[in-house]
């Protein structure tokens, strides 16, 4: 089976079979990651540019590492030192990269829809590495891989996502993937950060955190996206933490074997306590490890599948 997408802009159009293809391919690449020398020739001669207009630690590094392990030319375009800082538009930047024959642009941007715009101006592939509060499909795929590894299957799992849903591209992509795979999704946050639009996806909206965690198999905590807040959504961070922060007492509301996830970066002491973030139920670093395998799988499926 092949991936029938030229670009990866959203998880919404992915079928259950396509998600399984990505996760199975990622699983098979984990063997390469366990070798003493992590290098395969699979994508030799291909080029991947990471073009990040917003900060990143995990996503950019893992895409760059994934491309390098697979022997592609991996180029990180430092946006602050590029002509973007002189006012060059995204369209002209993408046209320039296309003229150089770049095979894949991995794009992060503060504007929702920027990767879709970029996709109109390249003959290569565009991967959305997070656009505004729209989507972050590769994060959701690594989250789904982590859940599948930890719980065996995703269908029927009770997944509770807590925090700043309004501004979360991670939650939006996860909700599509989880509903396609048949999980029961509960979304929890203060009313101001819990938009009713999510009900259309079949998710349950529950502003009370203790009730939202009751019976959860998977808890996904989200960061407050202060960089996307242009108004007052919360009375204060301390109150938010008291009502929605995950600590050991609150974790006890979930199933005894529930796992705790977080896409990072973590605000320790705000949405999650140290004891939970570093505790035995936390799979936060498994998510990071799976991020590398998932990004290798996506580059392979987009750029290397035919040979
Ligand atoms: N790293 C994720 C993102 O870029 C989550 C976050 O920043 O809170 O969306």
mmCIF file of C-alpha atoms and ligand atoms in Angstrom:
data_model
loop_
_atom_site.group_PDB
_atom_site.id
_atom_site.type_symbol
_atom_site.label_atom_id
_atom_site.label_comp_id
_atom_site.label_asym_id
_atom_site.label_seq_id
_atom_site.Cartn_x
_atom_site.Cartn_y
_atom_site.Cartn_z
ATOM 1 C CA UNK A 1 0.000 0.000 0.000
ATOM 2 C CA UNK A 2 1.121 3.541 -0.756
ATOM 3 C CA UNK A 3 0.424 6.894 0.809
ATOM 4 C CA UNK A 4 -1.832 8.752 -1.617
ATOM 5 C CA UNK A 5 -0.839 12.241 -0.564
ATOM 6 C CA UNK A 6 1.694 14.528 -2.215
ATOM 7 C CA UNK A 7 1.764 16.719 0.880
ATOM 8 C CA UNK A 8 1.109 16.148 4.564
ATOM 9 C CA UNK A 9 -0.868 19.189 5.621
ATOM 10 C CA UNK A 10 -3.513 17.701 7.921
ATOM 11 C CA UNK A 11 -4.412 14.348 9.455
ATOM 12 C CA UNK A 12 -8.068 14.813 8.531
ATOM 13 C CA UNK A 13 -7.858 13.129 5.082
ATOM 14 C CA UNK A 14 -5.891 10.117 6.382
ATOM 15 C CA UNK A 15 -7.786 6.818 6.410
ATOM 16 C CA UNK A 16 -7.258 4.250 9.181
ATOM 17 C CA UNK A 17 -5.228 2.167 6.687
ATOM 18 C CA UNK A 18 -2.965 5.104 5.820
ATOM 19 C CA UNK A 19 -2.344 5.877 9.495
ATOM 20 C CA UNK A 20 -1.521 2.196 10.056
ATOM 21 C CA UNK A 21 0.883 2.279 7.087
ATOM 22 C CA UNK A 22 2.797 5.209 8.615
ATOM 23 C CA UNK A 23 2.882 3.607 12.079
ATOM 24 C CA UNK A 24 3.952 0.191 10.729
ATOM 25 C CA UNK A 25 6.687 1.793 8.610
ATOM 26 C CA UNK A 26 7.886 3.750 11.645
ATOM 27 C CA UNK A 27 7.976 0.544 13.726
ATOM 28 C CA UNK A 28 10.120 -1.117 11.084
ATOM 29 C CA UNK A 29 12.557 1.824 11.128
ATOM 30 C CA UNK A 30 13.082 1.526 14.891
ATOM 31 C CA UNK A 31 15.466 -1.339 14.147
ATOM 32 C CA UNK A 32 17.725 1.080 12.225
ATOM 33 C CA UNK A 33 17.673 3.395 15.230
ATOM 34 C CA UNK A 34 18.928 0.608 17.494
ATOM 35 C CA UNK A 35 22.028 -0.051 15.336
ATOM 36 C CA UNK A 36 25.429 1.235 16.505
ATOM 37 C CA UNK A 37 25.792 3.132 13.213
ATOM 38 C CA UNK A 38 22.485 4.732 12.345
ATOM 39 C CA UNK A 39 22.823 5.307 8.607
ATOM 40 C CA UNK A 40 21.022 3.833 5.577
ATOM 41 C CA UNK A 41 21.301 4.927 1.921
ATOM 42 C CA UNK A 42 17.520 4.949 1.293
ATOM 43 C CA UNK A 43 17.120 8.659 0.445
ATOM 44 C CA UNK A 44 20.516 9.339 -1.136
ATOM 45 C CA UNK A 45 20.255 12.169 -3.660
ATOM 46 C CA UNK A 46 17.045 13.599 -2.153
ATOM 47 C CA UNK A 47 16.933 16.988 -0.457
ATOM 48 C CA UNK A 48 14.921 18.089 2.558
ATOM 49 C CA UNK A 49 14.767 21.699 3.766
ATOM 50 C CA UNK A 50 13.471 22.525 7.234
ATOM 51 C CA UNK A 51 11.928 26.000 7.060
ATOM 52 C CA UNK A 52 10.836 27.058 10.550
ATOM 53 C CA UNK A 53 9.325 30.505 11.085
ATOM 54 C CA UNK A 54 8.547 29.538 14.709
ATOM 55 C CA UNK A 55 10.758 28.063 17.406
ATOM 56 C CA UNK A 56 11.203 24.343 17.740
ATOM 57 C CA UNK A 57 13.391 21.839 19.553
ATOM 58 C CA UNK A 58 11.944 18.377 18.939
ATOM 59 C CA UNK A 59 10.273 18.714 15.541
ATOM 60 C CA UNK A 60 13.092 20.423 13.673
ATOM 61 C CA UNK A 61 15.879 18.323 15.162
ATOM 62 C CA UNK A 62 14.062 15.062 14.546
ATOM 63 C CA UNK A 63 13.249 15.913 10.918
ATOM 64 C CA UNK A 64 16.856 16.894 10.287
ATOM 65 C CA UNK A 65 18.184 13.786 12.002
ATOM 66 C CA UNK A 66 15.651 11.562 10.195
ATOM 67 C CA UNK A 67 16.751 12.950 6.814
ATOM 68 C CA UNK A 68 20.443 12.520 7.686
ATOM 69 C CA UNK A 69 20.044 8.939 8.943
ATOM 70 C CA UNK A 70 18.422 8.139 5.597
ATOM 71 C CA UNK A 71 21.289 9.871 3.705
ATOM 72 C CA UNK A 72 19.202 12.727 2.261
ATOM 73 C CA UNK A 73 20.718 16.199 1.975
ATOM 74 C CA UNK A 74 19.250 17.932 5.031
ATOM 75 C CA UNK A 75 19.358 21.708 5.020
ATOM 76 C CA UNK A 76 18.106 23.827 7.871
ATOM 77 C CA UNK A 77 17.129 27.249 6.589
ATOM 78 C CA UNK A 78 17.751 29.681 9.398
ATOM 79 C CA UNK A 79 14.797 31.986 8.797
ATOM 80 C CA UNK A 80 16.173 34.848 10.898
ATOM 81 C CA UNK A 81 19.324 34.923 8.719
ATOM 82 C CA UNK A 82 17.494 34.354 5.426
ATOM 83 C CA UNK A 83 15.883 36.802 3.024
ATOM 84 C CA UNK A 84 12.623 36.294 4.945
ATOM 85 C CA UNK A 85 14.130 38.774 7.398
ATOM 86 C CA UNK A 86 14.397 41.242 4.488
ATOM 87 C CA UNK A 87 10.689 40.842 3.815
ATOM 88 C CA UNK A 88 10.692 38.059 1.228
ATOM 89 C CA UNK A 89 7.270 36.421 1.131
ATOM 90 C CA UNK A 90 6.641 32.766 1.878
ATOM 91 C CA UNK A 91 5.553 32.273 -1.750
ATOM 92 C CA UNK A 92 8.826 33.670 -3.103
ATOM 93 C CA UNK A 93 10.860 31.655 -0.598
ATOM 94 C CA UNK A 94 9.101 28.453 -1.680
ATOM 95 C CA UNK A 95 9.466 29.307 -5.402
ATOM 96 C CA UNK A 96 13.194 29.835 -4.791
ATOM 97 C CA UNK A 97 13.579 26.459 -3.077
ATOM 98 C CA UNK A 98 11.542 24.834 -5.859
ATOM 99 C CA UNK A 99 13.818 26.352 -8.513
ATOM 100 C CA UNK A 100 16.745 24.678 -6.754
ATOM 101 C CA UNK A 101 14.960 21.350 -7.033
ATOM 102 C CA UNK A 102 14.355 20.816 -3.314
ATOM 103 C CA UNK A 103 12.363 17.591 -2.919
ATOM 104 C CA UNK A 104 10.682 18.290 0.403
ATOM 105 C CA UNK A 105 9.979 21.390 2.487
ATOM 106 C CA UNK A 106 9.203 20.839 6.166
ATOM 107 C CA UNK A 107 7.426 24.033 7.172
ATOM 108 C CA UNK A 108 6.467 25.520 10.527
ATOM 109 C CA UNK A 109 4.658 28.845 10.551
ATOM 110 C CA UNK A 110 2.617 30.942 12.950
ATOM 111 C CA UNK A 111 -0.133 31.349 10.322
ATOM 112 C CA UNK A 112 -2.711 28.588 9.994
ATOM 113 C CA UNK A 113 -2.748 27.558 6.332
ATOM 114 C CA UNK A 114 0.836 28.554 5.469
ATOM 115 C CA UNK A 115 1.832 24.976 4.453
ATOM 116 C CA UNK A 116 -1.225 24.751 2.164
ATOM 117 C CA UNK A 117 -0.088 27.975 0.485
ATOM 118 C CA UNK A 118 3.469 26.653 0.166
ATOM 119 C CA UNK A 119 2.153 23.446 -1.416
ATOM 120 C CA UNK A 120 0.722 25.489 -4.305
ATOM 121 C CA UNK A 121 4.169 26.765 -5.257
ATOM 122 C CA UNK A 122 6.384 23.678 -5.291
ATOM 123 C CA UNK A 123 6.589 20.576 -7.443
ATOM 124 C CA UNK A 124 8.034 18.778 -4.429
ATOM 125 C CA UNK A 125 6.426 17.767 -1.156
ATOM 126 C CA UNK A 126 5.395 19.925 1.797
ATOM 127 C CA UNK A 127 5.130 18.568 5.318
ATOM 128 C CA UNK A 128 3.289 20.683 7.875
ATOM 129 C CA UNK A 129 5.454 20.861 10.992
ATOM 130 C CA UNK A 130 2.855 22.961 12.837
ATOM 131 C CA UNK A 131 0.851 25.904 11.463
ATOM 132 C CA UNK A 132 -0.677 28.404 13.863
ATOM 133 C CA UNK A 133 -3.411 26.658 15.771
ATOM 134 C CA UNK A 134 -4.513 24.600 12.772
ATOM 135 C CA UNK A 135 -2.640 21.264 12.766
ATOM 136 C CA UNK A 136 0.553 19.411 13.637
ATOM 137 C CA UNK A 137 -0.004 16.089 11.845
ATOM 138 C CA UNK A 138 3.417 14.531 12.451
ATOM 139 C CA UNK A 139 3.044 15.134 16.209
ATOM 140 C CA UNK A 140 -0.297 13.319 16.171
ATOM 141 C CA UNK A 141 1.212 10.391 14.250
ATOM 142 C CA UNK A 142 3.991 10.000 16.834
ATOM 143 C CA UNK A 143 1.389 10.261 19.583
ATOM 144 C CA UNK A 144 -0.715 7.551 17.937
ATOM 145 C CA UNK A 145 2.352 5.317 17.595
ATOM 146 C CA UNK A 146 3.115 5.809 21.297
ATOM 147 C CA UNK A 147 -0.461 4.954 22.304
ATOM 148 C CA UNK A 148 -0.500 1.881 20.072
ATOM 149 C CA UNK A 149 2.812 0.645 21.490
ATOM 150 C CA UNK A 150 1.739 1.207 25.084
ATOM 151 C CA UNK A 151 -1.860 -0.008 24.826
ATOM 152 C CA UNK A 152 -1.845 -2.504 21.945
ATOM 153 C CA UNK A 153 -4.601 -0.779 19.968
ATOM 154 C CA UNK A 154 -6.267 2.605 19.746
ATOM 155 C CA UNK A 155 -9.843 1.544 19.035
ATOM 156 C CA UNK A 156 -11.902 1.797 22.238
ATOM 157 C CA UNK A 157 -9.245 3.679 24.248
ATOM 158 C CA UNK A 158 -10.447 6.516 26.488
ATOM 159 C CA UNK A 159 -8.191 9.425 25.631
ATOM 160 C CA UNK A 160 -8.468 12.664 27.640
ATOM 161 C CA UNK A 161 -6.751 15.788 26.308
ATOM 162 C CA UNK A 162 -6.425 18.589 28.872
ATOM 163 C CA UNK A 163 -5.442 22.227 28.479
ATOM 164 C CA UNK A 164 -5.454 24.999 25.920
ATOM 165 C CA UNK A 165 -7.568 23.300 23.266
ATOM 166 C CA UNK A 166 -8.466 26.562 21.559
ATOM 167 C CA UNK A 167 -4.903 27.270 20.420
ATOM 168 C CA UNK A 168 -3.674 23.693 20.107
ATOM 169 C CA UNK A 169 -2.651 22.389 16.692
ATOM 170 C CA UNK A 170 -1.520 19.198 18.455
ATOM 171 C CA UNK A 171 -5.045 18.554 19.761
ATOM 172 C CA UNK A 172 -6.673 19.295 16.396
ATOM 173 C CA UNK A 173 -4.515 16.742 14.575
ATOM 174 C CA UNK A 174 -4.894 14.187 17.368
ATOM 175 C CA UNK A 175 -8.664 14.500 17.411
ATOM 176 C CA UNK A 176 -8.838 13.622 13.691
ATOM 177 C CA UNK A 177 -6.483 10.659 14.035
ATOM 178 C CA UNK A 178 -8.110 9.346 17.197
ATOM 179 C CA UNK A 179 -11.648 9.579 15.844
ATOM 180 C CA UNK A 180 -10.609 7.814 12.606
ATOM 181 C CA UNK A 181 -9.117 4.987 14.678
ATOM 182 C CA UNK A 182 -12.154 4.675 16.972
ATOM 183 C CA UNK A 183 -10.919 6.099 20.297
ATOM 184 C CA UNK A 184 -13.284 7.815 22.764
ATOM 185 C CA UNK A 185 -11.961 11.364 23.064
ATOM 186 C CA UNK A 186 -12.684 13.715 25.976
ATOM 187 C CA UNK A 187 -11.468 17.301 25.789
ATOM 188 C CA UNK A 188 -11.037 19.281 28.978
ATOM 189 C CA UNK A 189 -10.126 22.885 29.710
ATOM 190 C CA UNK A 190 -11.575 26.152 30.944
ATOM 191 C CA UNK A 191 -14.651 27.277 28.958
ATOM 192 C CA UNK A 192 -12.652 30.064 27.310
ATOM 193 C CA UNK A 193 -10.165 27.517 25.897
ATOM 194 C CA UNK A 194 -12.655 24.769 24.980
ATOM 195 C CA UNK A 195 -14.331 25.767 21.697
ATOM 196 C CA UNK A 196 -17.645 24.026 20.845
ATOM 197 C CA UNK A 197 -16.371 23.384 17.256
ATOM 198 C CA UNK A 198 -14.702 20.254 18.658
ATOM 199 C CA UNK A 199 -18.090 18.628 19.279
ATOM 200 C CA UNK A 200 -18.420 18.141 15.506
ATOM 201 C CA UNK A 201 -15.569 15.638 15.671
ATOM 202 C CA UNK A 202 -17.528 13.412 18.053
ATOM 203 C CA UNK A 203 -15.366 14.343 21.048
ATOM 204 C CA UNK A 204 -16.905 14.882 24.506
ATOM 205 C CA UNK A 205 -16.286 18.311 26.031
ATOM 206 C CA UNK A 206 -15.886 18.291 29.833
ATOM 207 C CA UNK A 207 -14.672 21.412 31.646
ATOM 208 C CA UNK A 208 -14.314 19.600 34.988
ATOM 209 C CA UNK A 209 -10.865 17.989 35.059
ATOM 210 C CA UNK A 210 -11.557 15.300 37.678
ATOM 211 C CA UNK A 211 -14.609 14.125 35.710
ATOM 212 C CA UNK A 212 -12.677 14.238 32.415
ATOM 213 C CA UNK A 213 -9.929 12.019 33.839
ATOM 214 C CA UNK A 214 -12.294 9.439 35.312
ATOM 215 C CA UNK A 215 -11.605 6.138 33.509
ATOM 216 C CA UNK A 216 -8.964 7.538 31.148
ATOM 217 C CA UNK A 217 -6.453 5.141 29.534
ATOM 218 C CA UNK A 218 -4.408 7.982 28.067
ATOM 219 C CA UNK A 219 -3.980 11.530 29.383
ATOM 220 C CA UNK A 220 -2.490 14.117 27.050
ATOM 221 C CA UNK A 221 -1.537 17.407 28.678
ATOM 222 C CA UNK A 222 -1.183 20.570 26.595
ATOM 223 C CA UNK A 223 0.871 23.706 27.131
ATOM 224 C CA UNK A 224 -0.801 27.096 27.477
ATOM 225 C CA UNK A 225 -0.022 28.701 24.090
ATOM 226 C CA UNK A 226 0.757 32.155 25.441
ATOM 227 C CA UNK A 227 2.263 33.173 22.096
ATOM 228 C CA UNK A 228 -1.173 32.706 20.489
ATOM 229 C CA UNK A 229 -3.213 34.502 23.156
ATOM 230 C CA UNK A 230 -4.133 38.070 22.346
ATOM 231 C CA UNK A 231 -6.677 38.498 25.117
ATOM 232 C CA UNK A 232 -7.360 37.414 28.671
ATOM 233 C CA UNK A 233 -8.452 33.797 28.652
ATOM 234 C CA UNK A 234 -7.571 32.918 32.224
ATOM 235 C CA UNK A 235 -7.856 34.618 35.597
ATOM 236 C CA UNK A 236 -4.273 33.546 36.342
ATOM 237 C CA UNK A 237 -1.732 30.792 35.865
ATOM 238 C CA UNK A 238 -1.905 29.710 39.518
ATOM 239 C CA UNK A 239 -5.660 29.188 39.330
ATOM 240 C CA UNK A 240 -5.293 27.360 36.005
ATOM 241 C CA UNK A 241 -2.726 25.056 37.537
ATOM 242 C CA UNK A 242 -4.931 24.336 40.568
ATOM 243 C CA UNK A 243 -7.923 23.443 38.358
ATOM 244 C CA UNK A 244 -6.235 21.757 35.388
ATOM 245 C CA UNK A 245 -2.672 20.856 36.366
ATOM 246 C CA UNK A 246 -1.888 17.131 36.460
ATOM 247 C CA UNK A 247 -0.503 16.044 39.833
ATOM 248 C CA UNK A 248 -0.440 12.662 41.572
ATOM 249 C CA UNK A 249 -3.800 13.243 43.285
ATOM 250 C CA UNK A 250 -5.527 14.024 40.001
ATOM 251 C CA UNK A 251 -3.754 11.222 38.132
ATOM 252 C CA UNK A 252 -5.393 8.764 40.561
ATOM 253 C CA UNK A 253 -8.780 9.569 38.917
ATOM 254 C CA UNK A 254 -7.634 7.845 35.709
ATOM 255 C CA UNK A 255 -7.237 4.075 35.269
ATOM 256 C CA UNK A 256 -4.385 2.625 37.342
ATOM 257 C CA UNK A 257 -2.381 1.862 34.184
ATOM 258 C CA UNK A 258 -3.125 5.149 32.420
ATOM 259 C CA UNK A 259 -0.226 6.712 30.537
ATOM 260 C CA UNK A 260 0.674 10.404 30.620
ATOM 261 C CA UNK A 261 1.677 12.215 27.434
ATOM 262 C CA UNK A 262 2.792 15.743 26.596
ATOM 263 C CA UNK A 263 4.013 17.026 23.206
ATOM 264 C CA UNK A 264 6.552 19.339 24.842
ATOM 265 C CA UNK A 265 7.820 21.826 25.679
ATOM 266 C CA UNK A 266 6.604 21.267 29.243
ATOM 267 C CA UNK A 267 5.797 24.049 31.661
ATOM 268 C CA UNK A 268 6.689 22.188 34.815
ATOM 269 C CA UNK A 269 4.483 23.192 37.725
ATOM 270 C CA UNK A 270 1.846 24.734 35.432
ATOM 271 C CA UNK A 271 0.112 21.981 33.438
ATOM 272 C CA UNK A 272 2.072 19.077 34.932
ATOM 273 C CA UNK A 273 3.941 18.479 38.194
ATOM 274 C CA UNK A 274 7.524 17.209 38.288
ATOM 275 C CA UNK A 275 6.483 13.966 39.988
ATOM 276 C CA UNK A 276 4.054 13.146 37.165
ATOM 277 C CA UNK A 277 6.276 14.364 34.288
ATOM 278 C CA UNK A 278 9.180 12.256 35.582
ATOM 279 C CA UNK A 279 7.046 9.448 37.032
ATOM 280 C CA UNK A 280 6.666 5.875 35.812
ATOM 281 C CA UNK A 281 3.396 6.549 33.981
ATOM 282 C CA UNK A 282 4.966 9.278 31.847
ATOM 283 C CA UNK A 283 5.778 8.320 28.238
ATOM 284 C CA UNK A 284 6.951 11.788 27.235
ATOM 285 C CA UNK A 285 10.415 10.632 26.169
ATOM 286 C CA UNK A 286 8.938 7.632 24.328
ATOM 287 C CA UNK A 287 7.023 10.211 22.288
ATOM 288 C CA UNK A 288 10.279 11.976 21.413
ATOM 289 C CA UNK A 289 11.902 8.676 20.397
ATOM 290 C CA UNK A 290 8.898 7.761 18.259
ATOM 291 C CA UNK A 291 9.037 11.205 16.644
ATOM 292 C CA UNK A 292 12.283 10.296 14.948
ATOM 293 C CA UNK A 293 10.925 6.990 13.596
ATOM 294 C CA UNK A 294 7.670 8.574 12.398
ATOM 295 C CA UNK A 295 9.516 11.343 10.551
ATOM 296 C CA UNK A 296 11.815 8.789 8.901
ATOM 297 C CA UNK A 297 8.705 6.858 7.835
ATOM 298 C CA UNK A 298 7.043 9.936 6.359
ATOM 299 C CA UNK A 299 10.149 11.011 4.434
ATOM 300 C CA UNK A 300 10.505 7.459 3.136
ATOM 301 C CA UNK A 301 6.859 7.184 2.110
ATOM 302 C CA UNK A 302 6.907 10.555 0.338
ATOM 303 C CA UNK A 303 10.386 10.553 -1.193
ATOM 304 C CA UNK A 304 11.635 7.026 -1.381
ATOM 305 C CA UNK A 305 8.667 4.791 -1.959
ATOM 306 C CA UNK A 306 9.207 4.131 -5.634
ATOM 307 C CA UNK A 307 12.742 2.820 -5.605
HETATM 308 N N1 LIG B 1 5.551 21.564 20.280
HETATM 309 C C1 LIG B 1 4.122 21.596 20.050
HETATM 310 C C2 LIG B 1 3.783 22.562 18.943
HETATM 311 O O1 LIG B 1 4.661 23.096 18.309
HETATM 312 C C3 LIG B 1 3.354 21.862 21.301
HETATM 313 C C4 LIG B 1 3.631 23.173 21.977
HETATM 314 O O2 LIG B 1 4.394 23.998 21.486
HETATM 315 O O3 LIG B 1 3.029 23.375 23.030
HETATM 316 O O4 LIG B 1 2.623 22.771 18.705
#
